[in-house]
Amino acid sequence: MSELIQNLQETVAYIRSKVTAEPTIGIILGSGLGNLANEILADIEIPYKEIPHFPVSTVLGHKGRLIFGTLNGKKVLVMAGRFHYYEGYTAQQVAYPVRVMRLLGINTLLLSNAAGGVQDKMNVGDLMVITDHISLFTINPLLGPNEDSLGTRFPDMSEPYSKSLIQKVQAIAAANNIVLKQGVYLGVTGPTFETRAEYKLIYTLGGDAVGMSTVQETIVAKHCGMEVFAISVITDIGIREEENTITHEEVLQAAKDAEPKLTLLFSELVAGL
Ligand code: HPA
């Protein structure tokens, strides 16, 4: 048995020793977007640091715990705080919890993140449904020997983000007067925010938003057969001519301001799944 499978089995066995619930919906909350966790009637919360083989999150704004509970009547498994490549984890470690979720029975994964807007049409505070991504500027988490028991060597990526989940969220947004943008998320490693020239490059390449997370989780989720929905909160605008410095504090604040809309979308979406 490979080390990966052995580790996964130990992680899952530990979590199973604490929890009997079998949710099928998993949620990963991005920077500044952890408050959705407060809407959840938690059955049990497990700090990452107690879970064997789980990396521990260090980035500001993350509380780092796995929550099993109920959101709007549906059983869910929430990762409050995620792992980023820029923290020093490998791409495989970043995506490890997604595999754990799959082995725990999750088949639908909802992701949120804070991202920089690189289109004129974007404003701070916008929500952007991710319709597709560009992952070529990050490290692919599937590099290395393929674990055939998890998924195929060459996974199809023609629909990384489920069209049917996107349509459901668009209907919920329309019913609640929430304006949704949509676009392509381009993943980078960070931790630097982009230079003006880089934002321009990303724009030229077809990115509508840029961020330091999500693509690796999506790749691993698709590899092991999950349906994925992802949404960005636009926390800063990279492509503009005037003075343009970006701070982590401003990103967290913009994420926090947009959070009620995001919470509504996720909570209505899970109710209908
Ligand atoms: N670039 C990269 N990652 C980000 C940004 C950005 O402008 N904003 C929030 N996360």
Short mmCIF file of N, CA and C in Angstrom, two decimals, residues 31 39 57 66 91 129 143 145-146 153 182 186 193 217 219 223 226 234 237 240 268 272:
data_model
loop_
_atom_site.label_atom_id
_atom_site.label_comp_id
_atom_site.label_asym_id
_atom_site.label_seq_id
_atom_site.Cartn_x
_atom_site.Cartn_y
_atom_site.Cartn_z
N SER A 31 -10.00 32.88 2.77
CA SER A 31 -9.51 33.95 3.63
C SER A 31 -10.60 34.97 3.93
N GLU A 39 -22.92 29.88 10.92
CA GLU A 39 -24.29 29.54 10.54
C GLU A 39 -24.55 28.04 10.72
N SER A 57 -2.73 25.04 9.43
CA SER A 57 -2.77 26.31 8.71
C SER A 57 -2.18 27.44 9.53
N LEU A 66 -12.05 21.38 11.38
CA LEU A 66 -13.01 20.63 10.57
C LEU A 66 -14.32 20.63 11.34
N ALA A 91 2.06 20.81 -3.05
CA ALA A 91 0.75 20.84 -3.70
C ALA A 91 -0.11 19.66 -3.23
N VAL A 129 -18.67 33.87 -9.79
CA VAL A 129 -18.76 32.42 -9.94
C VAL A 129 -17.63 31.97 -10.85
N LEU A 143 1.01 15.58 -9.76
CA LEU A 143 2.35 15.18 -10.21
C LEU A 143 2.85 14.02 -9.34
N PRO A 145 3.60 9.62 -8.91
CA PRO A 145 2.88 8.38 -9.22
C PRO A 145 1.38 8.57 -9.04
N ASN A 146 0.60 8.03 -9.98
CA ASN A 146 -0.85 8.15 -9.81
C ASN A 146 -1.37 7.11 -8.83
N ARG A 153 -5.04 8.45 -14.24
CA ARG A 153 -3.77 9.16 -14.46
C ARG A 153 -3.97 10.52 -15.15
N GLN A 182 -19.30 36.29 -13.41
CA GLN A 182 -18.73 34.98 -13.63
C GLN A 182 -17.46 35.11 -14.44
N LEU A 186 -7.56 32.50 -12.33
CA LEU A 186 -6.19 32.06 -12.63
C LEU A 186 -5.44 31.88 -11.31
N PHE A 193 1.42 39.69 -3.98
CA PHE A 193 0.39 40.11 -4.91
C PHE A 193 1.10 40.42 -6.22
N GLU A 217 -7.14 22.26 -5.14
CA GLU A 217 -8.24 21.50 -4.52
C GLU A 217 -9.20 21.00 -5.59
N ILE A 219 -8.57 20.39 -8.76
CA ILE A 219 -7.94 19.32 -9.56
C ILE A 219 -8.06 17.97 -8.84
N HIS A 223 -10.21 14.72 -9.86
CA HIS A 223 -9.49 13.43 -10.00
C HIS A 223 -10.24 12.32 -9.28
N MET A 226 -15.41 14.17 -7.75
CA MET A 226 -16.38 15.04 -7.09
C MET A 226 -16.91 16.11 -8.05
N ILE A 234 -14.25 39.26 -4.88
CA ILE A 234 -13.23 40.16 -5.43
C ILE A 234 -12.86 41.17 -4.34
N ILE A 237 -8.60 45.25 -6.90
CA ILE A 237 -8.60 45.33 -8.36
C ILE A 237 -7.16 45.52 -8.82
N ARG A 240 -5.56 48.44 -13.00
CA ARG A 240 -6.00 49.83 -13.02
C ARG A 240 -4.75 50.70 -13.07
N GLU A 268 -28.42 28.42 0.78
CA GLU A 268 -29.55 28.06 -0.09
C GLU A 268 -29.17 26.91 -1.04
N GLY A 272 -30.89 22.88 -1.32
CA GLY A 272 -31.50 22.32 -2.51
C GLY A 272 -30.78 21.12 -3.09
#
